[in-house]
Coordinates of C-alpha atoms and ligand atoms in Angstrom, one line a residue:
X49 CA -22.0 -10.6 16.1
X50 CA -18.9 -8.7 15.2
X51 CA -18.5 -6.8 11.9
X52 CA -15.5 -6.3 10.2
X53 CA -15.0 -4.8 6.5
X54 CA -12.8 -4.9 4.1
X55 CA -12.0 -3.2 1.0
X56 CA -10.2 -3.6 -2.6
X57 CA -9.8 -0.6 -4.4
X58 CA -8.4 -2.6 -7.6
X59 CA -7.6 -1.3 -10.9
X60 CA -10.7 -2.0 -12.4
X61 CA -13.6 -1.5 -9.6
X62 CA -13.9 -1.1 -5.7
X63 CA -15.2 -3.6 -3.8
X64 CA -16.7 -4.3 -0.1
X65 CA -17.1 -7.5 2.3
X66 CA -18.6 -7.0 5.5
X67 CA -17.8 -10.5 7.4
X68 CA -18.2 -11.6 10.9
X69 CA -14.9 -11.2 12.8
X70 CA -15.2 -14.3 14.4
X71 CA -15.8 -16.4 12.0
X72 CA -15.2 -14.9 8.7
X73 CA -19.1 -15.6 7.3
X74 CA -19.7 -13.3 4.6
X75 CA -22.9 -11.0 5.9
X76 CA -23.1 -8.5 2.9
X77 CA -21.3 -6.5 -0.2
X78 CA -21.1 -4.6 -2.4
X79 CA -19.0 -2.7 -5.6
X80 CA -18.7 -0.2 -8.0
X81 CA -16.7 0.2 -11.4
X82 CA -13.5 2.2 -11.6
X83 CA -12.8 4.2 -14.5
X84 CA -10.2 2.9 -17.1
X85 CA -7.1 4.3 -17.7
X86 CA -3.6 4.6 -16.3
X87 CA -4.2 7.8 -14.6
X88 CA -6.6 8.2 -12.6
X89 CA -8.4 11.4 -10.3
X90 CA -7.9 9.4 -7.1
X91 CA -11.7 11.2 -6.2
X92 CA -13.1 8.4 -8.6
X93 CA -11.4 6.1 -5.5
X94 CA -13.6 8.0 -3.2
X95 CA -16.7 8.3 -5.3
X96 CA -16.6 4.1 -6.0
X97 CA -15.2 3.9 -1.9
X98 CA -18.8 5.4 -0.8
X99 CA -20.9 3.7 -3.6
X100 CA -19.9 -0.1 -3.3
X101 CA -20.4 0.6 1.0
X102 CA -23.4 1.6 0.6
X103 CA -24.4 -1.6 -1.5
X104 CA -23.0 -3.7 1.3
X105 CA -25.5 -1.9 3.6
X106 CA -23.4 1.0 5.0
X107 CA -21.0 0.5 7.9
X108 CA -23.4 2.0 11.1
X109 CA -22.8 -1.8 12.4
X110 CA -19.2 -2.6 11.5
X111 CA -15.9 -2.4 14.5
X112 CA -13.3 -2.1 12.1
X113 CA -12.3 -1.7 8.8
X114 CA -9.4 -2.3 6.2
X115 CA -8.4 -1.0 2.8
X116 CA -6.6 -3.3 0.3
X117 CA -5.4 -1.6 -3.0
X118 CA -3.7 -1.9 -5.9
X119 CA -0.2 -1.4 -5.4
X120 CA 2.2 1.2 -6.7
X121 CA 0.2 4.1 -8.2
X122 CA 1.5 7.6 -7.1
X123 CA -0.3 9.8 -5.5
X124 CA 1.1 13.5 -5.1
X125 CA -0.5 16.1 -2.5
X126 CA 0.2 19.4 -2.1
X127 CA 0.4 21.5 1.7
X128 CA -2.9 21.8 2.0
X129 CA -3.3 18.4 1.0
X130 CA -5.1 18.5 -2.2
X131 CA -4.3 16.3 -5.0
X132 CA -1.4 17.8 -7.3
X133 CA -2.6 15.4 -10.5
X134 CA -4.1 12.3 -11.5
X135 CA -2.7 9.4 -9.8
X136 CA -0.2 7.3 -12.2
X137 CA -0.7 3.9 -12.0
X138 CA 1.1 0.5 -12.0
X139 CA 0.1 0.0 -15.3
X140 CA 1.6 3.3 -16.6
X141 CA 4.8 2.7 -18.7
X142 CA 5.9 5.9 -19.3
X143 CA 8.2 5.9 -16.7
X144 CA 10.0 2.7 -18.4
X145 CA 13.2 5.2 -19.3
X146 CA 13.1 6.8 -16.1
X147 CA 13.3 3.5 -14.5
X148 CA 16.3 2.4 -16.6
X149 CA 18.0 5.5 -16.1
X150 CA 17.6 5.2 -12.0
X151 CA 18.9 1.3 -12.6
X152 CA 22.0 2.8 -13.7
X153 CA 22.4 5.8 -11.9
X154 CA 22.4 3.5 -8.6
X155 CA 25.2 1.3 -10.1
X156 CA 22.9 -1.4 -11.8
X157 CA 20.0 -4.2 -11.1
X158 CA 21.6 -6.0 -8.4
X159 CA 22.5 -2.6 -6.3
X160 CA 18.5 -1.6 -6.0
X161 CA 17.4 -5.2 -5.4
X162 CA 20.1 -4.7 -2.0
X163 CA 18.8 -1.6 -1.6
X164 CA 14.8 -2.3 -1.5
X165 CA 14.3 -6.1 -2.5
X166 CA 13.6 -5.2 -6.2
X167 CA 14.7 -3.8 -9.0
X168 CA 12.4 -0.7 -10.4
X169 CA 10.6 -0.7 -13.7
X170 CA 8.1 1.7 -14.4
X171 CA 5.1 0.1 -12.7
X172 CA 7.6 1.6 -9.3
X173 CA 6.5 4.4 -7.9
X174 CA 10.1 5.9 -7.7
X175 CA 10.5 6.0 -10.8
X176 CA 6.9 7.6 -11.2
X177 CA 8.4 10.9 -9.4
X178 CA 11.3 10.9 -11.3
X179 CA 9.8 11.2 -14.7
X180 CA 7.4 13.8 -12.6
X181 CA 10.5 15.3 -11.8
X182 CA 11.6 15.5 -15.3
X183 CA 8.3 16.0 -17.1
X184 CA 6.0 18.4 -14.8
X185 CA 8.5 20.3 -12.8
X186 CA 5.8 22.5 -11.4
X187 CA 3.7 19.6 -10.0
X188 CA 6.8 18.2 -8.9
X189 CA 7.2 21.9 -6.7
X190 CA 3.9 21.6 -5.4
X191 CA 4.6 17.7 -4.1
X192 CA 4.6 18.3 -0.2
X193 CA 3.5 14.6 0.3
X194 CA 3.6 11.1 -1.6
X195 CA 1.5 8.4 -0.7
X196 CA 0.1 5.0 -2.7
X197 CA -3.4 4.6 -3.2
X198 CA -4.3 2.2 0.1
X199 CA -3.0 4.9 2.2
X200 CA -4.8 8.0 0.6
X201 CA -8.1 5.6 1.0
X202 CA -6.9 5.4 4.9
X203 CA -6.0 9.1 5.1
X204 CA -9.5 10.4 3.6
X205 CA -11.2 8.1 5.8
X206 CA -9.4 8.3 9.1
X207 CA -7.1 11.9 9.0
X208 CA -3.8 9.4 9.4
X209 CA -1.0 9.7 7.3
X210 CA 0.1 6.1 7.1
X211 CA 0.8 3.0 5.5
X212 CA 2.2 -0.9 6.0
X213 CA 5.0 -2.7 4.7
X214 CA 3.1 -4.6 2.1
X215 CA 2.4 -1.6 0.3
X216 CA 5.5 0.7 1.0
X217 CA 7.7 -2.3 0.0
X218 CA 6.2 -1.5 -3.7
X219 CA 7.6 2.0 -3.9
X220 CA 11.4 1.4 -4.3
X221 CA 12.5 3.7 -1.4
X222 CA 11.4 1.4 1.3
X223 CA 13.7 -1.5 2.2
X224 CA 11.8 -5.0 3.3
X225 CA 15.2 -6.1 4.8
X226 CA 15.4 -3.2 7.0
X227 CA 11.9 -2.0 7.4
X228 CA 13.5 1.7 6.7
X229 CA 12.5 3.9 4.3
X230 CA 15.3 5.0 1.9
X231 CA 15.1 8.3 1.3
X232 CA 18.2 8.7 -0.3
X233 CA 16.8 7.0 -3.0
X234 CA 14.1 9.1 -3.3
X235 CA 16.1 12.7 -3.3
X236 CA 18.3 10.6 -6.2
X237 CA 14.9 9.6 -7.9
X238 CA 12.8 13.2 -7.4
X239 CA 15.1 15.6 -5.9
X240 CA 13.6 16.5 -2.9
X241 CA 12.5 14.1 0.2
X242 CA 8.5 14.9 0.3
X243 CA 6.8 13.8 3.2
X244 CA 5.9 10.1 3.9
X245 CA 3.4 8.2 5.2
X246 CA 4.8 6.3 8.5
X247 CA 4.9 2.7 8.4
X248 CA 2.7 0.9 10.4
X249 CA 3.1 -2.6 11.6
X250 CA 1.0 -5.6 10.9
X251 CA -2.0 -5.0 13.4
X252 CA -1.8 -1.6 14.3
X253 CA -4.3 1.0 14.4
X254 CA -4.7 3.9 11.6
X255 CA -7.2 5.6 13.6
X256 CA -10.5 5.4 13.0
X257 CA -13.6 6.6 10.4
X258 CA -16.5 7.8 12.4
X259 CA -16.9 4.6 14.9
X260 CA -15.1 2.3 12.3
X261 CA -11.7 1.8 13.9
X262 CA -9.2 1.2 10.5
X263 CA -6.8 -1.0 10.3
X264 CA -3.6 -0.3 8.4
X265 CA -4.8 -2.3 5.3
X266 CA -1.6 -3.5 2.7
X267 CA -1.6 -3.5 -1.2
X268 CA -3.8 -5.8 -2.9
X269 CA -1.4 -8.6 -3.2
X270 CA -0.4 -8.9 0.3
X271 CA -4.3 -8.4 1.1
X272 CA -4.9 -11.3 -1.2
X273 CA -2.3 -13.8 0.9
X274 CA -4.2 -12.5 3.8
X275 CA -7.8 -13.9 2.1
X276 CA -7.3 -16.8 0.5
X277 CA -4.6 -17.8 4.0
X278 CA -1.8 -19.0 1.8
X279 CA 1.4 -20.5 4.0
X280 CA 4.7 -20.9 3.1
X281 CA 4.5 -23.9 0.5
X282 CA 1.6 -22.4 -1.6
X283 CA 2.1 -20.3 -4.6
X284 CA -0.5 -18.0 -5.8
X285 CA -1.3 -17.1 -8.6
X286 CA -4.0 -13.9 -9.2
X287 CA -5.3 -13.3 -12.7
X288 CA -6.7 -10.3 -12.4
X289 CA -6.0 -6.5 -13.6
X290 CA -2.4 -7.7 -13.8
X291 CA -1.3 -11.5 -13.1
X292 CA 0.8 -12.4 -10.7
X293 CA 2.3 -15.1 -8.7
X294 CA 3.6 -15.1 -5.4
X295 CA 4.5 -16.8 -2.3
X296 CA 4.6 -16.3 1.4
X297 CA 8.3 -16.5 2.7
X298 CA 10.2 -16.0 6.1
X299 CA 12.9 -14.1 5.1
X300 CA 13.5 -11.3 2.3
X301 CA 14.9 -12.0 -1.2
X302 CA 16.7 -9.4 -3.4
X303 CA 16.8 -11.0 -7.4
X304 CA 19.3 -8.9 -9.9
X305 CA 17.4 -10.2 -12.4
X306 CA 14.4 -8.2 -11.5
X307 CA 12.0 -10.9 -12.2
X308 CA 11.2 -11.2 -9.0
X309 CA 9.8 -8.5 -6.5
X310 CA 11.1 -8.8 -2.6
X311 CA 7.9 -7.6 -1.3
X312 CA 7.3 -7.4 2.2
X313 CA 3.7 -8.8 3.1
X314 CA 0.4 -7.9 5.2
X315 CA 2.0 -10.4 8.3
X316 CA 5.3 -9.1 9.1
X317 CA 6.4 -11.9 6.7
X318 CA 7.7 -11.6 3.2
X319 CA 6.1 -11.9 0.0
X320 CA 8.2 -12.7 -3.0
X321 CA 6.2 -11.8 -6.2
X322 CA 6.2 -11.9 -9.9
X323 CA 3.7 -9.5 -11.6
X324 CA 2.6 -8.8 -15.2
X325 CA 0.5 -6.4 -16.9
X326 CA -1.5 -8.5 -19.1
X327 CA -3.8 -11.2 -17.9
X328 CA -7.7 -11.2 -17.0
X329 CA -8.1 -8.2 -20.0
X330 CA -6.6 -10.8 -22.1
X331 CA -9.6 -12.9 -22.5
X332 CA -11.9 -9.6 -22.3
X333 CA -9.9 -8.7 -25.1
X334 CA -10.4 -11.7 -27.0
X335 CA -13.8 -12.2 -26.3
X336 CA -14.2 -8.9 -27.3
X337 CA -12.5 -9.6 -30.9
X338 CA -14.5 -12.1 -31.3
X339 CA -18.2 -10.5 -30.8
X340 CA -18.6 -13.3 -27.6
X341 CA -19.6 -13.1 -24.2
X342 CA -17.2 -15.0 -21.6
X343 CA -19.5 -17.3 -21.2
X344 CA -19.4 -18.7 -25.0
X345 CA -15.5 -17.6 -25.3
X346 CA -15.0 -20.3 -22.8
X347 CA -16.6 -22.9 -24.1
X348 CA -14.9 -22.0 -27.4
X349 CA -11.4 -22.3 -26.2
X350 CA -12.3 -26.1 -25.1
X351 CA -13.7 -27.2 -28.3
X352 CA -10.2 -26.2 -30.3
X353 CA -7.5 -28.3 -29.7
X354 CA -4.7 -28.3 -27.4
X355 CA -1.7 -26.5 -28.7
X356 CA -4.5 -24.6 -30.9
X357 CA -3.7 -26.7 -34.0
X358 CA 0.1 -24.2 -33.8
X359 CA -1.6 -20.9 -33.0
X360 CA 0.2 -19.1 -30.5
X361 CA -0.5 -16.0 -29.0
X362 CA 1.7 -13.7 -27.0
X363 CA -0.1 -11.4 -25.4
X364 CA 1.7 -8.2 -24.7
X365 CA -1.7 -6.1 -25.0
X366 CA -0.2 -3.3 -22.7
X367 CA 3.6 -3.8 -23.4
X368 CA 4.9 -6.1 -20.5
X369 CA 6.9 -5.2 -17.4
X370 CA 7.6 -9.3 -16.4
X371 CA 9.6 -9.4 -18.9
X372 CA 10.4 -6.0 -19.2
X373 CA 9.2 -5.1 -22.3
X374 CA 7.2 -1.7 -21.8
X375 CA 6.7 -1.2 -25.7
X376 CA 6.2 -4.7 -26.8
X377 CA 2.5 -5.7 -28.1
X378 CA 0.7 -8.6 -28.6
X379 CA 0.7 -10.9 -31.3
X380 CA -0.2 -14.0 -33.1
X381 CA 1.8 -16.2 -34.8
X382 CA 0.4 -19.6 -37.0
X383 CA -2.6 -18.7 -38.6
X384 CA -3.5 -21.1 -41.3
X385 CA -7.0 -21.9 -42.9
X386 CA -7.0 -24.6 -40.1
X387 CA -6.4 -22.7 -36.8
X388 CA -8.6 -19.2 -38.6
X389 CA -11.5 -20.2 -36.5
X390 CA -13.1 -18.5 -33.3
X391 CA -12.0 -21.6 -31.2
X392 CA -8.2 -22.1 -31.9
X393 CA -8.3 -17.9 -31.6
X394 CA -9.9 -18.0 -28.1
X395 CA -7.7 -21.1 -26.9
X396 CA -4.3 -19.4 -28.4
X397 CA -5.7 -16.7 -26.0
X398 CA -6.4 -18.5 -23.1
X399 CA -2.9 -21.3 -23.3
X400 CA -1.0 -17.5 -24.6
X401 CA -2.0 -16.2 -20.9
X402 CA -1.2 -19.1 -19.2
X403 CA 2.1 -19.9 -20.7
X404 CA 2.6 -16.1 -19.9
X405 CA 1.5 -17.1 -16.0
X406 CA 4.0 -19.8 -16.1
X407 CA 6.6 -18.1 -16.6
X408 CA 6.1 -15.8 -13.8
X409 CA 5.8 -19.0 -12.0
X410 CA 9.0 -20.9 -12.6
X411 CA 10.4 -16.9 -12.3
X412 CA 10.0 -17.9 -8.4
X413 CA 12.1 -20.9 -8.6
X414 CA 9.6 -22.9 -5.8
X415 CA 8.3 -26.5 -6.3
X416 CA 5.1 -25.5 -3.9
X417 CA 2.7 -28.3 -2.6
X418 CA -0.2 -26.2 -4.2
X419 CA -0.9 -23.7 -6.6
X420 CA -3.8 -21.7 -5.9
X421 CA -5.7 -19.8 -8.7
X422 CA -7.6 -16.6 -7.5
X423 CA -8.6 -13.6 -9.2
X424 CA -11.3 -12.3 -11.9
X425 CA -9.7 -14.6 -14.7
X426 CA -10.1 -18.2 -12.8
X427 CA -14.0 -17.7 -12.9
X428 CA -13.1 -18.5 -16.6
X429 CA -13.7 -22.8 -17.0
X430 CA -11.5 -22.8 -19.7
X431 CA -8.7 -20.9 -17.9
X432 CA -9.1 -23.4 -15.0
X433 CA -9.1 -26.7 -17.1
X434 CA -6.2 -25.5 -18.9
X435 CA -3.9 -24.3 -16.3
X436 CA -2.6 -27.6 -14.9
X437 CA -1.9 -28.7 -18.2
X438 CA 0.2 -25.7 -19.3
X439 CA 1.6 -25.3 -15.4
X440 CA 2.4 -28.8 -15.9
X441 CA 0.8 -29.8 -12.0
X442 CA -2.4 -29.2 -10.4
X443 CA -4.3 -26.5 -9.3
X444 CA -6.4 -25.9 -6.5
X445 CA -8.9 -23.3 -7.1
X446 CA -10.8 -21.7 -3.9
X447 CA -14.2 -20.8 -4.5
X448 CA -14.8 -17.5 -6.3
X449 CA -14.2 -14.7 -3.8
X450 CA -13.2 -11.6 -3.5
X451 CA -9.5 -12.7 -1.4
X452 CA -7.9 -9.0 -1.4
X453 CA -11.2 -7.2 0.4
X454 CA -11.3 -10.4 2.8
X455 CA -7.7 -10.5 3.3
X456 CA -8.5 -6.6 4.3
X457 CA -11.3 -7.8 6.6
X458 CA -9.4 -10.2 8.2
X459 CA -6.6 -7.7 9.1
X460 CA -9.5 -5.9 10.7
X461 CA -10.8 -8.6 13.1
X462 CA -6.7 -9.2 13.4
X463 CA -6.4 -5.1 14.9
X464 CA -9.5 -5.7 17.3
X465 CA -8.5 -9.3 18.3
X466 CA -4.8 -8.9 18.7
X467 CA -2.7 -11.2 18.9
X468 CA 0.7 -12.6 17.2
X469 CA -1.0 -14.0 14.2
X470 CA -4.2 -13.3 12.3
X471 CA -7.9 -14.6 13.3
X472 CA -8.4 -17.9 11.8
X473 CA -11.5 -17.9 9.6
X474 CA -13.2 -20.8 8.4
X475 CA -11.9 -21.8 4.9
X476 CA -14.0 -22.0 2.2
X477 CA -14.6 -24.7 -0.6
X478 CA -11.7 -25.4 -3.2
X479 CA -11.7 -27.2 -6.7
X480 CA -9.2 -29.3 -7.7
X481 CA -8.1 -29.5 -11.3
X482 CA -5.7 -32.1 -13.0
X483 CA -4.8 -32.7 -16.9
X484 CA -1.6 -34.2 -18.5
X485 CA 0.7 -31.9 -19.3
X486 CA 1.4 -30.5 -22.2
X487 CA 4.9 -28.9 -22.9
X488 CA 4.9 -28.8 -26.2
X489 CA 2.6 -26.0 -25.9
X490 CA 5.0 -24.1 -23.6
X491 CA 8.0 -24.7 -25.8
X492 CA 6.4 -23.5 -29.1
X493 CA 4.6 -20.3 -27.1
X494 CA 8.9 -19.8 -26.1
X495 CA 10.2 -19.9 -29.5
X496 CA 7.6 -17.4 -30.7
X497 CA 8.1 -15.4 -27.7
X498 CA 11.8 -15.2 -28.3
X499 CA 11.4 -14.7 -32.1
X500 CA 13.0 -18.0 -33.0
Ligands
LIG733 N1 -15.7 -15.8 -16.1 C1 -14.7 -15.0 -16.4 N2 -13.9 -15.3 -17.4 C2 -12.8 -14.5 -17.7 N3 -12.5 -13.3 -17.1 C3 -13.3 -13.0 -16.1 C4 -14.4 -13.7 -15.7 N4 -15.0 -13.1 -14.6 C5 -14.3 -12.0 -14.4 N5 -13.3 -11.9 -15.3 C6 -12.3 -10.8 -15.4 O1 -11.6 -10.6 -14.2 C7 -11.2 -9.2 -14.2 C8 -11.5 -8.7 -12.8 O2 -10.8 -9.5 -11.9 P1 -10.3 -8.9 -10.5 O3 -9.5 -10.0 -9.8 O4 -11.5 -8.4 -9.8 O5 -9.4 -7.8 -11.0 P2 -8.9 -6.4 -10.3 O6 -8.7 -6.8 -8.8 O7 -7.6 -6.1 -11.0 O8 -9.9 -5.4 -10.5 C9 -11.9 -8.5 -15.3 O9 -11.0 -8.2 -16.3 C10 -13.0 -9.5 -15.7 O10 -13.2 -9.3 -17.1
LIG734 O1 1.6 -3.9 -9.7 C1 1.1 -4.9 -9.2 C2 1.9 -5.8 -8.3 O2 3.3 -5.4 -8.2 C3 -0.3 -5.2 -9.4 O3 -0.6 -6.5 -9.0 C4 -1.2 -4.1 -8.8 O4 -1.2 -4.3 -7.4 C5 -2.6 -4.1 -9.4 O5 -3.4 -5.2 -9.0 P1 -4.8 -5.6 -9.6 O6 -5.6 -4.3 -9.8 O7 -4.5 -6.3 -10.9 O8 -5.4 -6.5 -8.6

């Protein structure tokens, strides 16, 4: 049997599938915790990278292997290649002015989204060096070389200074459209054009670890696509870290409005995509509030209600960037003696989140044939019976998996097979859920949203 690996290097933890390349049969894995925060030593990367391969039983008998990460973060290198500072991460807002400032210094929204396919907010890395630029002038001096966290994984494993369009389509100086970097818009953004990792394409080789040859591996949404083998039709959405919902598409898209990122994805395809920084943490969150494990917050949130007898909760926990609301926080709105009870609070939680996912959702302006729910947060019961309601249509839930380190295994057993198009791996098990709608819950999560 062949071995392939795969790896996601997520906000929260690192994990590891080791699969047969043939077929795709989970053999072993393993994973190890991340620590929190929004900067991070990227050598906590490294430290997790080692432990969570060693639980899946080392990699003496794996061909090939691919790194999936979260997307975005910045990581700054000096000549020698040392790490300047602590990785900022997608989730790190306070680059919000820098972003708004870089909106208008290019001429407005709809100029970047030509440009690159989106328009920056802070979770962008561009605007990450400029307020580096602005803030830490001498770490901006040492900066010989930027790179995202997928591709410093890569470089430490296998020497090469490279990356994919998945992931580079996240930074705001590459352009999906034109597969070029733009580094015009970087000297605009940071002042001076450090060195860049070169793109690689879809199945190409990033040299090797040891034995292990690598593949280029993506960011964690375009590994994700990869895993759970979504076409053009399916919309997915991923509650994890952040949410976010996306779909596989043929050609590029550039929205003004911002909602929408024109990512490029792990295929050579596109991968239009609506992100926001509040979702799986949400019900941690709320759980945690509540003194309740996520076992007992789910079945909490089904014995209240739905609508949550008028609770509503908007849940902003880390501001938002989808909308764009970097300082916003959460809050609830309704409480009477009625809904002050732990199950209306942890079912506001869990229809707050959704309504939240939904709007990302209709942000993509698709009617897909299915709607596929991955991610940490669709272990949750609650969040699955719940979701067709508020979505309004059913969901189809594949079995609990880790999709972004398989969709990074399957672009490794796509570099050693070759080919046009990925290895086709035997799917796995899905869940269907269905429930009548309830848009009454989504219009009175609006009005509270919008303050009316
Ligand atoms: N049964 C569950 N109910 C609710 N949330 C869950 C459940 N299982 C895991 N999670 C949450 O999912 C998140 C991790 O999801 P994951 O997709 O691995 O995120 P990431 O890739 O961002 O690290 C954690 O916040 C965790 O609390
Ligand atoms: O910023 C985005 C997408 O644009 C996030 O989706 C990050 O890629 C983090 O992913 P997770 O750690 O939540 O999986």
């Amino acid at each position: 049997m062949t071995l392939v690996a795969g790896v996601d290097s997520s906000t929260q933890s690192c994990k590891v599938v080791i699969r047969d390349a043939k077929t795709g049969a989970l053999v072993r894995q393993g994973r190890a915790a991340h620590p929190d925060g929004t900067e991070v030593d990227p050598e906590a990367w490294w430290t997790a990278l080692q432990e969570a391969i060693a639980q899946a039983g080392g990699l003496d008998d794996v061909e090939a292997m691919g790194v999936g990460a979260q997307q975005h973060g910045m990581v700054c290198l000096d000549e020698s290649g040392a790490v300047v500072r602590d990785a900022l991460l997608w989730n790190d807002t306070r680059s919000a002015r820098a972003a708004a400032d870089l909106v208008e210094e290019l001429g407005g929204p709809a100029t970047w989204a030509e440009a690159v396919g989106s328009v920056p907010v802070a979770s962008f890395t561009v605007t990450k060096l400029r307020w580096l630029a602005e803030h830490e002038p001498d770490s901006a001096r040492r900066t010989a070389r930027v790179c995202l966290p997928h591709d410093w994984l890569t470089w430490r494993l296998g020497g090469e200074f490279v990356t994919d369009r998945g992931d580079a389509s996240g930074t705001g100086y590459w352009s999906p459209a034109t597969g070029e970097y733009r580094t015009d818009l970087l000297r605009l953004a940071f002042g001076a054009e450090p060195g860049l990792p070169r793109v690689l394409g879809p199945h190409d080789a990033a040299g090797g670890h040891g034995s292990v040859r690598l593949a280029p591996g993506t960011g964690d949404n375009m590994a994700a696509a990869l895993g759970v083998g979504a076409e053009p039709g399916d919309v997915v959405v991923s509650i994890g870290t952040s949410g976010t919902a996306f779909a596989v598409a043929g050609s590029p898209s550039a929205d003004p409005s911002g909602a929408v990122a024109g990512f490029a994805d792990a295929t050579g395809r596109f991968l239009p995509l609506v992100a926001t920084l509040n979702a799986a943490r949400v019900l941690s969150a709320t759980a945690g509030m509540l003194g309740v494990d996520l076992d007992r917050f789910d079945r909490l949130a089904l014995e209240a209600p739905a609508g949550s007898g008028g609770l509503v909760y908007v849940p902003y926990l880390e501001g938002e960037r989808t909308p764009n609301l970097p300082d916003a926080t959460g809050s609830l709105h309704g409480l009477t003696l009625k809904t002050s009870t732990p199950a209306h609070l942890a079912r506001a939680a869990v229809e707050g989140l959704l309504c939240h996912l939904a709007d990302a959702f209709d942000a993509l302006g698709l009617d897909p044939a299915r709607v596929l729910l991955i991610g940490g947060g669709a272990r949750s019961e609650a969040v699955r019976r719940i979701a067709p309601a508020v979505f309004g249509r059913p969901v189809v839930v594949p079995e609990p998996g880790e999709y972004v380190a398989d969709g990074a295994a399957r672009q490794a057993a796509w570099l050693l097979g070759g080919g046009d198009e990925p290895p086709v791996w035997e799917a796995g098990g899905t869940e269907h859920f269905e429930a009548d709608a309830t848009p009454e819950v989504r219009s009175r999560y609006a009005e509270v949203r919008d303050g009316r």
